[in-house]
Amino acid sequence: MNDLWIATLGASAICYLLKILGYSLPESTLNNPRIQRVNTFIPIVLLSALVAVQTLTIESKVIVDHRLIGVLVAAIALKMRVSFPVMMVSAALSSAMVYHFV
Amino acid sequence: MSFERRTVLRDSLSVAIPVGSYGAAFGAAAVAGGFSVLQACALSLLLFSGASQFAVVGVMAGGGTPFSAIATGALLGIRNGLYGMRMAPILKLAGLRRFLGAQITIDESTGVALSQESRGDDAMRYGFFATGIGVFIFWNLFTFIGALGANSIGDPSSWGLDAAVPAAFLGLVWPRLVNRKARIAALLSALLAITITPFLGAGLPIIATVLIALVIGWKSE
């Protein structure tokens, strides 16, 4: 089994476990405000880190290239409140244009 | 039925169809990141939680270890467990239905269910299942289409797919940046991840940003 399958099946198993765990624990576990606050920040920090790493690194090296233009265009699109598919397509198109023509 | 079934169904589908079609972006990103069409589809069927799926693909594509990928995916999956706790007393699922219901406990099904609160528990249950099953069907269908499409185009950069992946993450985090504290957390974690990636390699720097969530979430009001 290669690494991609280990990641695919391992993450699937653990994420399912987390889902089913929710139905087995009492709701009072939720009532701790600290846990709730930390949990609202977890997606924010992980997703932001992923944006940065996916935009600016290749194989652990910091590299600025066409991807940055695509992500900046995505940010503008999100600011303009366009729909998700439009945002994705604008990001891909602008990045591809810089890749080919600059 | 005491509630207006069609109204709830309309709410459910208006979420399920656009979100599901976004599965095409995931399928394409997975294949562009080196996953096979089968692996992309397995993630959508078995993991079925958008942010975690993108994270697994993102970490592996960046050269991270399976451990980092699984850990990042799991950290993003914690909230589904919290949704389960919220939904359990309303859904009252037992046996097989509980195991199936757990798999479709995600942002969208929980969100639509909670938005039906004023219409009563029956409407909430209906909204949960209509949205969960709807997203499941469309998300998996579009993952397959996106994966096949990316499989046939070769160089991901040539089509901007390498920028579409971080754009997808940006789209997922954007609606959560509702106040100054959230924006500071986002900025700090982006900086931290970029700064330590050359030293720690892919994957671990992303998990390290959880420290920022702990510090800000622990003390802030």
Coordinates of C-alpha atoms in Angstrom, one line a residue:
Chain A
M1 CA 0.0 0.0 0.0
N2 CA 1.5 3.4 -1.0
D3 CA 1.5 6.6 1.0
L4 CA -1.4 8.0 -0.9
W5 CA -3.6 5.1 0.1
I6 CA -2.5 5.2 3.7
A7 CA -3.4 8.9 3.8
T8 CA -6.7 8.3 2.0
L9 CA -7.9 5.4 4.2
G10 CA -6.3 6.6 7.4
A11 CA -7.9 10.1 7.2
S12 CA -11.3 8.6 6.2
A13 CA -11.3 6.2 9.2
I14 CA -10.3 8.8 11.7
C15 CA -12.8 11.4 10.4
Y16 CA -15.6 8.8 10.5
L17 CA -14.7 8.0 14.0
L18 CA -14.9 11.7 15.0
K19 CA -18.4 11.9 13.3
I20 CA -19.7 8.8 15.1
L21 CA -18.1 9.9 18.4
G22 CA -20.4 13.0 18.3
Y23 CA -23.4 10.8 18.5
S24 CA -22.0 8.8 21.5
L25 CA -20.9 11.7 23.7
P26 CA -23.3 13.7 25.9
E27 CA -24.1 17.2 24.6
S28 CA -22.7 18.7 27.9
T29 CA -19.2 18.1 26.6
L30 CA -19.9 21.0 24.2
N31 CA -20.8 23.5 26.9
N32 CA -17.2 24.4 27.8
P33 CA -16.7 27.9 26.2
R34 CA -13.0 27.4 25.9
I35 CA -13.4 24.2 23.8
Q36 CA -15.9 26.1 21.7
R37 CA -13.6 29.0 21.1
V38 CA -10.5 26.9 20.3
N39 CA -12.6 24.9 17.9
T40 CA -13.8 28.0 16.0
F41 CA -10.2 29.0 15.5
I42 CA -8.9 25.6 14.4
P43 CA -10.4 25.7 10.9
I44 CA -9.2 29.3 10.5
V45 CA -5.6 28.6 11.3
L46 CA -5.3 25.3 9.4
L47 CA -7.0 26.6 6.2
S48 CA -5.0 29.9 6.3
A49 CA -1.8 27.9 6.7
L50 CA -2.9 25.7 3.7
V51 CA -3.6 28.8 1.6
A52 CA -0.1 30.2 2.3
V53 CA 1.8 26.9 1.9
Q54 CA 0.0 25.9 -1.3
T55 CA 0.5 29.4 -2.8
L56 CA 4.1 30.0 -1.9
T57 CA 6.0 26.8 -1.5
I58 CA 7.1 23.9 -3.8
E59 CA 8.7 20.9 -2.1
S60 CA 9.3 22.9 1.1
K61 CA 11.0 25.8 -0.6
V62 CA 9.4 29.2 -0.7
I63 CA 8.8 30.1 -4.4
V64 CA 6.8 33.1 -5.7
D65 CA 5.2 32.3 -9.1
H66 CA 2.0 32.4 -11.1
R67 CA 0.0 30.8 -8.3
L68 CA 0.2 34.0 -6.2
I69 CA -1.6 35.9 -9.0
G70 CA -4.4 33.3 -9.1
V71 CA -4.9 33.5 -5.3
L72 CA -4.9 37.3 -5.3
V73 CA -7.6 37.2 -8.0
A74 CA -9.5 34.7 -5.9
A75 CA -9.3 37.1 -2.9
I76 CA -10.7 40.0 -5.1
A77 CA -13.4 37.7 -6.4
L78 CA -14.4 36.7 -2.8
K79 CA -14.4 40.3 -1.7
M80 CA -16.8 41.0 -4.6
R81 CA -19.0 38.2 -3.3
V82 CA -19.1 36.2 -6.6
S83 CA -20.2 32.6 -6.5
F84 CA -17.7 29.8 -5.6
P85 CA -17.3 28.4 -9.1
V86 CA -16.7 31.8 -10.6
M87 CA -14.1 32.5 -8.0
M88 CA -12.3 29.2 -8.7
V89 CA -12.4 29.7 -12.5
S90 CA -11.1 33.3 -12.2
A91 CA -8.2 32.0 -10.0
A92 CA -7.3 29.2 -12.4
L93 CA -7.6 31.3 -15.6
S94 CA -5.5 34.2 -14.2
S95 CA -2.8 31.8 -12.9
A96 CA -2.7 29.9 -16.2
M97 CA -2.4 33.1 -18.2
V98 CA 0.6 34.3 -16.1
Y99 CA 2.1 30.8 -16.4
H100 CA 1.9 30.8 -20.2
F101 CA 2.4 34.5 -21.1
V102 CA 4.6 36.1 -18.5
Chain B
M1 CA -46.2 16.2 8.6
S2 CA -46.8 19.5 10.3
F3 CA -44.2 21.4 8.3
E4 CA -44.0 22.6 4.7
R5 CA -42.0 19.8 3.1
R6 CA -41.4 21.6 -0.1
T7 CA -40.0 24.7 1.5
V8 CA -37.5 22.6 3.5
L9 CA -36.6 20.6 0.4
R10 CA -36.0 23.8 -1.6
D11 CA -33.7 25.1 1.2
S12 CA -31.8 21.7 1.2
L13 CA -31.3 21.5 -2.6
S14 CA -30.3 25.2 -2.9
V15 CA -27.4 24.2 -0.6
A16 CA -26.7 20.7 -1.9
I17 CA -26.4 21.4 -5.6
P18 CA -23.9 24.3 -5.6
V19 CA -21.8 22.7 -2.8
G20 CA -21.9 19.3 -4.5
S21 CA -20.8 20.7 -7.8
Y22 CA -17.8 22.1 -6.0
G23 CA -16.7 18.4 -5.7
A24 CA -15.4 18.8 -9.3
A25 CA -12.8 21.2 -7.9
F26 CA -11.8 18.6 -5.3
G27 CA -11.6 15.8 -7.9
A28 CA -9.4 17.9 -10.1
A29 CA -7.2 19.1 -7.2
A30 CA -6.7 15.5 -6.0
V31 CA -5.6 14.3 -9.4
A32 CA -3.4 17.3 -9.9
G33 CA -1.8 16.5 -6.6
G34 CA -0.9 13.0 -7.6
F35 CA -3.9 11.0 -6.4
S36 CA -5.5 8.5 -8.7
V37 CA -9.2 8.9 -9.8
L38 CA -10.0 6.0 -7.6
Q39 CA -8.3 7.6 -4.6
A40 CA -10.1 10.9 -5.2
C41 CA -13.5 9.1 -5.3
A42 CA -12.6 7.0 -2.2
L43 CA -11.9 10.2 -0.3
S44 CA -15.3 11.7 -1.3
L45 CA -17.2 8.5 -0.5
L46 CA -15.4 7.5 2.7
L47 CA -14.1 10.8 4.2
F48 CA -16.8 13.0 2.9
S49 CA -15.9 16.3 4.5
G50 CA -14.6 19.0 2.1
A51 CA -12.1 20.8 4.1
S52 CA -10.5 17.6 5.5
Q53 CA -10.4 16.1 1.9
F54 CA -8.7 19.2 0.5
A55 CA -6.2 19.2 3.4
V56 CA -5.2 15.5 2.9
V57 CA -4.6 16.2 -0.8
G58 CA -2.8 19.5 -0.1
V59 CA -0.4 18.0 2.5
M60 CA 0.4 15.0 0.4
A61 CA 0.8 17.1 -2.8
G62 CA 3.2 19.3 -0.9
G63 CA 5.4 16.3 -0.1
G64 CA 4.1 15.7 3.5
T65 CA 3.9 12.4 5.2
P66 CA 0.7 10.4 5.5
F67 CA 0.9 11.1 9.3
S68 CA 0.8 14.9 8.7
A69 CA -2.0 14.5 6.1
I70 CA -4.1 12.3 8.5
A71 CA -3.5 14.6 11.4
T72 CA -4.5 17.8 9.5
G73 CA -7.6 16.1 8.1
A74 CA -8.6 14.8 11.5
L75 CA -8.1 18.3 13.2
L76 CA -10.4 19.7 10.5
G77 CA -12.9 16.8 11.2
I78 CA -13.3 17.6 14.9
R79 CA -16.1 20.0 14.2
N80 CA -18.2 17.2 12.6
G81 CA -18.1 15.5 16.0
L82 CA -19.4 18.6 17.6
Y83 CA -22.2 18.8 15.0
G84 CA -23.1 15.2 15.9
M85 CA -23.4 16.2 19.6
R86 CA -25.7 19.0 18.6
M87 CA -27.8 16.9 16.2
A88 CA -28.0 13.7 18.3
P89 CA -30.9 14.7 20.6
I90 CA -32.9 16.0 17.5
L91 CA -32.3 13.1 15.2
K92 CA -32.5 10.4 17.8
L93 CA -30.8 7.9 15.5
A94 CA -30.3 4.2 16.5
G95 CA -28.7 1.2 14.9
L96 CA -27.8 1.3 11.2
R97 CA -29.4 4.8 10.7
R98 CA -27.0 6.2 13.3
F99 CA -24.0 4.9 11.4
L100 CA -25.3 6.3 8.1
G101 CA -26.4 9.5 9.7
A102 CA -23.0 10.1 11.1
Q103 CA -21.4 10.0 7.7
I104 CA -23.5 12.8 6.4
T105 CA -23.0 15.0 9.5
I106 CA -21.1 17.9 7.9
D107 CA -21.3 21.7 7.8
E108 CA -24.1 21.8 5.3
S109 CA -26.5 19.2 6.7
T110 CA -26.1 20.6 10.2
G111 CA -26.4 24.2 9.0
V112 CA -29.6 23.6 7.1
A113 CA -31.1 21.6 10.0
L114 CA -30.3 24.4 12.5
S115 CA -31.8 27.0 10.1
Q116 CA -35.1 25.1 10.3
E117 CA -35.3 25.3 14.1
S118 CA -38.4 27.6 14.0
R119 CA -40.3 25.0 12.0
G120 CA -39.9 22.2 14.6
D121 CA -37.9 19.0 15.0
D122 CA -39.5 17.2 12.1
A123 CA -38.4 19.9 9.7
M124 CA -34.9 19.9 11.2
R125 CA -34.6 16.2 10.6
Y126 CA -36.0 16.4 7.1
G127 CA -33.6 19.3 6.3
F128 CA -30.6 17.3 7.7
F129 CA -31.2 14.2 5.7
A130 CA -32.3 16.0 2.5
T131 CA -29.2 18.2 2.6
G132 CA -26.8 15.5 3.7
I133 CA -27.9 12.9 1.1
G134 CA -28.1 15.6 -1.6
V135 CA -24.6 16.8 -0.9
F136 CA -23.4 13.2 -0.8
I137 CA -24.8 12.4 -4.2
F138 CA -23.7 15.5 -6.0
W139 CA -20.3 15.8 -4.3
N140 CA -19.4 12.2 -5.2
L141 CA -20.7 12.6 -8.8
F142 CA -18.8 15.8 -9.4
T143 CA -15.6 14.5 -7.7
F144 CA -15.6 11.7 -10.3
I145 CA -16.2 14.2 -13.2
G146 CA -13.5 16.6 -11.9
A147 CA -11.0 13.8 -11.4
L148 CA -11.6 12.3 -14.9
G149 CA -11.3 15.8 -16.4
A150 CA -8.0 16.6 -14.6
N151 CA -6.7 13.1 -15.5
S152 CA -7.0 13.9 -19.2
I153 CA -5.3 17.4 -19.2
G154 CA -1.7 16.7 -18.1
D155 CA 0.3 19.6 -16.7
P156 CA -1.8 21.1 -13.8
S157 CA -0.1 24.5 -14.0
S158 CA -1.1 24.9 -17.6
W159 CA -4.8 25.0 -16.6
G160 CA -4.3 27.0 -13.4
L161 CA -5.1 24.0 -11.2
D162 CA -2.1 24.6 -9.0
A163 CA -3.6 28.0 -8.1
A164 CA -7.2 26.6 -7.8
V165 CA -6.2 24.5 -4.8
P166 CA -5.1 27.4 -2.6
A167 CA -8.0 29.4 -4.0
A168 CA -10.3 26.7 -2.7
F169 CA -8.8 26.9 0.8
L170 CA -9.2 30.7 0.7
G171 CA -12.8 30.2 -0.2
L172 CA -13.3 27.9 2.7
V173 CA -11.7 30.2 5.2
W174 CA -13.1 33.5 3.9
P175 CA -16.6 33.3 5.5
R176 CA -14.9 32.5 8.9
L177 CA -12.9 35.7 9.0
V178 CA -15.8 37.6 10.6
N179 CA -13.9 39.7 13.1
R180 CA -10.4 41.2 13.8
K181 CA -9.3 38.3 16.0
A182 CA -10.1 35.8 13.3
R183 CA -8.2 37.8 10.7
I184 CA -5.2 38.1 13.0
A185 CA -5.3 34.3 13.6
A186 CA -5.4 33.7 9.8
L187 CA -2.5 36.1 9.1
L188 CA -0.3 34.7 11.9
S189 CA -0.8 31.1 10.9
A190 CA -0.1 31.9 7.2
L191 CA 3.2 33.6 8.3
L192 CA 4.1 30.8 10.8
A193 CA 3.5 28.1 8.2
I194 CA 5.5 29.8 5.5
T195 CA 8.4 30.6 7.9
I196 CA 8.9 27.1 9.2
T197 CA 8.1 25.1 6.1
P198 CA 11.7 25.3 4.8
F199 CA 12.9 23.8 8.1
L200 CA 10.2 21.2 8.9
G201 CA 9.1 20.2 5.5
A202 CA 5.5 19.9 4.3
G203 CA 2.6 19.0 6.7
L204 CA 4.0 19.6 10.2
P205 CA 4.0 23.4 9.8
I206 CA 0.3 23.3 9.1
I207 CA -0.4 21.3 12.2
A208 CA 1.8 23.6 14.2
T209 CA -0.6 26.5 13.6
V210 CA -3.0 24.8 16.0
L211 CA -0.9 26.4 18.7
I212 CA -2.2 29.8 17.5
A213 CA -5.8 28.6 17.7
L214 CA -5.1 27.3 21.3
V215 CA -3.5 30.6 22.4
I216 CA -6.1 32.9 20.9
G217 CA -9.1 30.6 21.7
W218 CA -7.9 29.9 25.3
K219 CA -7.6 33.5 26.6
S220 CA -9.8 35.6 24.4
E221 CA -13.4 36.5 25.2

